[in-house]
Short mmCIF file of C-alpha atoms in Angstrom, two decimals:
data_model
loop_
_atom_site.label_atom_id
_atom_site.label_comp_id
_atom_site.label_asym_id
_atom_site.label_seq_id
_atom_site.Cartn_x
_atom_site.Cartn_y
_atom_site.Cartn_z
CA UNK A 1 -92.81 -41.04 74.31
CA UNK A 2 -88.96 -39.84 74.74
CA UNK A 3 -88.18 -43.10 73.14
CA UNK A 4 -90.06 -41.84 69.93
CA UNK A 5 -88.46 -38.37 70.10
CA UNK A 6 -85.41 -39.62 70.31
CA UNK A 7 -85.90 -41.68 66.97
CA UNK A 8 -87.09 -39.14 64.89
CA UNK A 9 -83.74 -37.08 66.61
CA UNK A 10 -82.00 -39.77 65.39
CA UNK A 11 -83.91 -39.21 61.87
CA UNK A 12 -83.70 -35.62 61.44
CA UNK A 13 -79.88 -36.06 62.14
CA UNK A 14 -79.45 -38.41 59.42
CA UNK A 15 -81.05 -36.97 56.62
CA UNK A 16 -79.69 -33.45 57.54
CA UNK A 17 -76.28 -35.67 57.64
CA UNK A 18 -76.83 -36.86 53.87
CA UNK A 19 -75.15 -35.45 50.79
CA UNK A 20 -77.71 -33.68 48.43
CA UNK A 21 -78.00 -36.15 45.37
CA UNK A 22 -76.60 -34.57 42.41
CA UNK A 23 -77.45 -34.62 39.30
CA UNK A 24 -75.82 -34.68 35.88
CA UNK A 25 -75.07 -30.84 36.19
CA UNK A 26 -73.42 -29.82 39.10
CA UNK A 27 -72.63 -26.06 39.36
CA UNK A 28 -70.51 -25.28 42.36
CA UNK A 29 -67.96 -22.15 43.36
CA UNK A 30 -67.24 -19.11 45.23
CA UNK A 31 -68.72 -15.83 45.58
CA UNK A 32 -66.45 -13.50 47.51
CA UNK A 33 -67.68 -11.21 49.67
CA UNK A 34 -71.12 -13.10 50.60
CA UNK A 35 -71.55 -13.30 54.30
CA UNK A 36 -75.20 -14.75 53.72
CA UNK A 37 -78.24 -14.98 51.97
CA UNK A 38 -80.16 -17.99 49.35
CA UNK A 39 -78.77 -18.58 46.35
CA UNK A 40 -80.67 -20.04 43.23
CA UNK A 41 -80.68 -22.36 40.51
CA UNK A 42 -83.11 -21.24 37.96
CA UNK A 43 -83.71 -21.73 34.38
CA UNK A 44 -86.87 -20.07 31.95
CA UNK A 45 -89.41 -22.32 30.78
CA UNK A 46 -91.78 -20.82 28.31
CA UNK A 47 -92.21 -17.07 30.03
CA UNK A 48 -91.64 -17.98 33.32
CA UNK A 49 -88.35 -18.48 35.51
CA UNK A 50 -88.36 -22.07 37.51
CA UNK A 51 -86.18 -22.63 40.62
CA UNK A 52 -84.48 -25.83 40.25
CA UNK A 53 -82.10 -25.87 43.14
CA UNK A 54 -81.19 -23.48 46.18
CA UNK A 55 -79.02 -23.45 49.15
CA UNK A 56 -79.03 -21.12 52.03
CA UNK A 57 -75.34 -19.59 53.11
CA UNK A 58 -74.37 -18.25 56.14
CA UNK A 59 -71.15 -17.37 57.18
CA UNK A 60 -69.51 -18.95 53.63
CA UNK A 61 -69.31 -18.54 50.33
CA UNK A 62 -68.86 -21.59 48.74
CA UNK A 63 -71.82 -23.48 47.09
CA UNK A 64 -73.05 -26.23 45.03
CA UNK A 65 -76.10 -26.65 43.24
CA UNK A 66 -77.31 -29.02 40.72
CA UNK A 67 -79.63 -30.27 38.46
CA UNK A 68 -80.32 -32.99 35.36
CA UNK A 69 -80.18 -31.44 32.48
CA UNK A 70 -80.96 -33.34 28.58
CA UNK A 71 -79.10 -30.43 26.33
CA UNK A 72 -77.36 -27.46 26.92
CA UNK A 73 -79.28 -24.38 28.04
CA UNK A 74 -79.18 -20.91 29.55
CA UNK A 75 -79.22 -21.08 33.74
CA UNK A 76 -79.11 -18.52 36.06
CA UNK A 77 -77.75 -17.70 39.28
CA UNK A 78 -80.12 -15.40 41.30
CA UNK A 79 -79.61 -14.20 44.84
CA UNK A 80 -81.97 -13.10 46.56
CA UNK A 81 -80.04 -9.56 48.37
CA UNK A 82 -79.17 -8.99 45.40
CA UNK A 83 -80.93 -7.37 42.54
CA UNK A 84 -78.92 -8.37 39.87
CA UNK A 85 -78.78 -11.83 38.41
CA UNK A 86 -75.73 -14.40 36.89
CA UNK A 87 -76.61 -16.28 33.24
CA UNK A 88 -74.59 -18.74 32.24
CA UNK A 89 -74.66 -21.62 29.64
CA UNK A 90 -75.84 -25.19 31.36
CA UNK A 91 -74.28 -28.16 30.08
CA UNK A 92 -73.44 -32.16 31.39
CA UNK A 93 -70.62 -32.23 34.13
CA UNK A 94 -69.03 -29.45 36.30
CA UNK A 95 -69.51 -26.03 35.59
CA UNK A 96 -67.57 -24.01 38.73
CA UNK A 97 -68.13 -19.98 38.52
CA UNK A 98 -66.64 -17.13 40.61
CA UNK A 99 -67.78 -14.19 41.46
CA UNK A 100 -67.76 -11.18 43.55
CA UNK A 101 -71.11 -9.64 45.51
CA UNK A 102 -70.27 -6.16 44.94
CA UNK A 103 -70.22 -6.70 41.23
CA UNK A 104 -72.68 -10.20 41.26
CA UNK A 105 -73.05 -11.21 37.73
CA UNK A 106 -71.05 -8.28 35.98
CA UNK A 107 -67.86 -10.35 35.22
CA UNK A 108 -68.02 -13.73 36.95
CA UNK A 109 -65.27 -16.35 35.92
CA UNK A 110 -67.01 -19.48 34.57
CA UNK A 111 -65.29 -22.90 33.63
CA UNK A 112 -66.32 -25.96 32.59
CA UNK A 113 -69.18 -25.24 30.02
CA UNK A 114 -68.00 -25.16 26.35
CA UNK A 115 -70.81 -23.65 24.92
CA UNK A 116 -70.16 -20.80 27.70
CA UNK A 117 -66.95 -20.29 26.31
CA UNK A 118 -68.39 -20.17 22.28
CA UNK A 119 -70.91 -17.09 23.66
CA UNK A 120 -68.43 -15.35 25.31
CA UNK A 121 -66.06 -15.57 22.34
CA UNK A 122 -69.36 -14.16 20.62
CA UNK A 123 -70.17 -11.22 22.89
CA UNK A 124 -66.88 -10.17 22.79
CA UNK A 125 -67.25 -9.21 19.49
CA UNK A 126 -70.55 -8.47 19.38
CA UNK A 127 -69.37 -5.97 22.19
CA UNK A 128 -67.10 -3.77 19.67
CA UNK A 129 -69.61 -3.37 17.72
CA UNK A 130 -71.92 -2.19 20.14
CA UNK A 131 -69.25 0.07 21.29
CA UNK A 132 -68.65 1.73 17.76
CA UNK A 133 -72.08 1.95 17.20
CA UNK A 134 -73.16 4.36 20.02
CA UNK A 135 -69.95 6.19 19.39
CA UNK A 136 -71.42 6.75 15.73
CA UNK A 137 -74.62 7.29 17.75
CA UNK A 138 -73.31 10.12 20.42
CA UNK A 139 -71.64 11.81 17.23
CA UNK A 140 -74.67 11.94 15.23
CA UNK A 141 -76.39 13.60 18.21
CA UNK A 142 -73.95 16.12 18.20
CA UNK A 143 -73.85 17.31 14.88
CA UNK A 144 -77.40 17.36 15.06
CA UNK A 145 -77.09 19.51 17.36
CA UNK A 146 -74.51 21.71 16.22
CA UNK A 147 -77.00 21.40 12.80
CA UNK A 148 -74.60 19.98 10.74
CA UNK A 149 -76.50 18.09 8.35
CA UNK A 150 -74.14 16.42 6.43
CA UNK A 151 -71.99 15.14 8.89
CA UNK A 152 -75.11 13.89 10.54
CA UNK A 153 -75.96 11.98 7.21
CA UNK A 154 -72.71 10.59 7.12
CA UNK A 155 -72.06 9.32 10.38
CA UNK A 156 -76.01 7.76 10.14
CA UNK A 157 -74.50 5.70 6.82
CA UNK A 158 -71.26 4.90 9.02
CA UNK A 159 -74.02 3.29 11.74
CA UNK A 160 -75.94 1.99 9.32
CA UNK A 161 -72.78 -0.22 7.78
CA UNK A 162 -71.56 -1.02 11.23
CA UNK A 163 -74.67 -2.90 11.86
CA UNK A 164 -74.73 -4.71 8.67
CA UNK A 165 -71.04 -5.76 9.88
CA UNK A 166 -72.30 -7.39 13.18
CA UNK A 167 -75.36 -9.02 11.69
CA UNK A 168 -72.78 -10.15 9.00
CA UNK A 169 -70.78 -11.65 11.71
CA UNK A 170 -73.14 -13.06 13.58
CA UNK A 171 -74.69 -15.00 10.65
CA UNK A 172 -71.52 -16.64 9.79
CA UNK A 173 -70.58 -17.31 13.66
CA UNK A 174 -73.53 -19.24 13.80
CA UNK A 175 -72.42 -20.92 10.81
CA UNK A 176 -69.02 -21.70 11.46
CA UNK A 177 -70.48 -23.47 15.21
CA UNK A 178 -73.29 -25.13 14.17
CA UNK A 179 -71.80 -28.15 16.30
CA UNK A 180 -72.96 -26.16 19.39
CA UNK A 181 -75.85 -25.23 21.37
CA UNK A 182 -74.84 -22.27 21.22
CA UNK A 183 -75.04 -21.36 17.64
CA UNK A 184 -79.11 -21.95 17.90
CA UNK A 185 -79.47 -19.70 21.15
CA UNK A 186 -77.24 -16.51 19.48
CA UNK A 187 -79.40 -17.36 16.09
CA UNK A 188 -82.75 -17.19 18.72
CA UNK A 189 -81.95 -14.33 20.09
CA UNK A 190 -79.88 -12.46 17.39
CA UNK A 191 -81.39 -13.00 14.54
CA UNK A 192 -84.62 -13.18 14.85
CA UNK A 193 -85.76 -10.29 12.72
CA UNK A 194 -82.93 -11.89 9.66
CA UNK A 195 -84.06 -13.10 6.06
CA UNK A 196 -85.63 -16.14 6.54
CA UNK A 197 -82.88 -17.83 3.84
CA UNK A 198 -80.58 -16.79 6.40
CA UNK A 199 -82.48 -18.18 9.16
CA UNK A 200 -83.21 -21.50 7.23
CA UNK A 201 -79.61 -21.91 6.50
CA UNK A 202 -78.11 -22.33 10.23
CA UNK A 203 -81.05 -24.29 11.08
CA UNK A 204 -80.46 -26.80 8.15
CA UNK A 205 -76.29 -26.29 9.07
CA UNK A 206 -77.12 -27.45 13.00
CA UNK A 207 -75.90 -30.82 13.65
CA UNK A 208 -78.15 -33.35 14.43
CA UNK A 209 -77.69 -33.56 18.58
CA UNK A 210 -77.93 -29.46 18.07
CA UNK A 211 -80.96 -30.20 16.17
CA UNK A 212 -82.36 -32.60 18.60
CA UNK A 213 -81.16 -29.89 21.57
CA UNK A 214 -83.58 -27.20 23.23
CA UNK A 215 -82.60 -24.54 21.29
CA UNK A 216 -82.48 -26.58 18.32
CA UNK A 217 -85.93 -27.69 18.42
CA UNK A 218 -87.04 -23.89 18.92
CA UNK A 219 -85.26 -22.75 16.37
CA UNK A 220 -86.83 -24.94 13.94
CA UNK A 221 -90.27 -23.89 15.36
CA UNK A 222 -89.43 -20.62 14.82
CA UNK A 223 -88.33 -21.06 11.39
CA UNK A 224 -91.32 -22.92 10.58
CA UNK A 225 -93.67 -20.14 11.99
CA UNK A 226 -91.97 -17.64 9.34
CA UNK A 227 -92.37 -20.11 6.65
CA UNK A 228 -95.74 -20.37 7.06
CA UNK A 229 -96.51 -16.54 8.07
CA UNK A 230 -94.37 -15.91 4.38
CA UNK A 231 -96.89 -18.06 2.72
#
């Protein structure tokens, strides 16, 4: 009997010894601040978010996690004292991110995924827009309020041209990076109330691994759906 304990001893201690097997993503890094707690590897599929990979820290803050992916795609980072969760843009090889818990998922520093790097490039646009938008927004509200009615009018036109601007831009981003993964997920989740000529045209610009990609594929589902709806 304590000869067959002390084999599966032997065992445990072996496989606890082992190196996880990694796949072809590995996403690894530091989150300062973390004394301990699960972190998570998760992705959506259809409407529901998967866990793919976890590890359970105490006392550091360094992890890795991994998984194999076939195309690039949106991952997450989700831990669980912590309400608030980290996206970030899966691809093949290393991705390493850094973050802080006090801010977790606010402003994290992410290498090693170009298509991360194309939406960031994105938002940061996108994000001026955004900005000068609800400034044209609070305005408004305040010469409503003051019952100014035409500088109500005319701020309302500004608004109106500054989001023609940003789905301008957006359109031809797509365009101009329809090498990348990345040009089908902004068009997904953009554009999806655009002209369907618009719509059509980055989906017949993708190339033909973006084509053959997640997003790819969904986008051409999606523009297929509107055809038909149109009909």
């Amino acid at each position: 009997m304590k000869k067959v304990l002390v084999v599966c001893l032997l065992l445990l201690i072996v496989a606890c010894s082992q190196e996880k097997e990694l796949g072809n993503m590995v996403v690894q890094g530091k989150i300062k601040g973390l004394k301990k707690g699960t972190l998570y590897l998760q992705k959506m599929r259809d409407t529901v978010v998967v866990s793919l990979d976890s590890i359970r820290l105490f006392g550091e803050d360094t992890f890795t996690l991994t998984d194999n992916i076939t195309s690039s795609e949106m991952y997450f980072l989700n831990l669980d004292q912590n309400q608030s969760t980290l996206s970030f843009f899966g691809e093949e090889g290393t991705i390493t991110i850094n973050d802080q818990i006090e801010k977790f998922g606010v402003a994290p520093l992410i290498e090693g995924s170009s298509n991360q790097k194309i939406l960031e490039d994105y938002k940061e646009v996108a994000k001026k827009f955004q900005g000068k938008q609800l400034d044209l927004l609070a305005a408004n509200l305040q010469a409503q309020k003051d019952n100014d009615l035409e500088t109500s009018q005319s701020l309302r036109k500004q608004a109106e041209k500054q989001r023609l601007k940003k789905y301008i831009y957006t359109i031809n981003f797509a365009l101009n990076h329809a090498d990348t993964e990345a040009a089908a997920y902004i068009t997904l989740t953009e554009l999806v109330n655009a002209n369907i000529k618009y719509l059509d045209s980055i989906n017949n610009s993708l190339s033909e691994k973006v084509q053959q990609s997640y997003y790819g594929k969904k986008l051409a589902d999606f523009v297929s759906t509107i055809k038909e709806t149109e009909k």
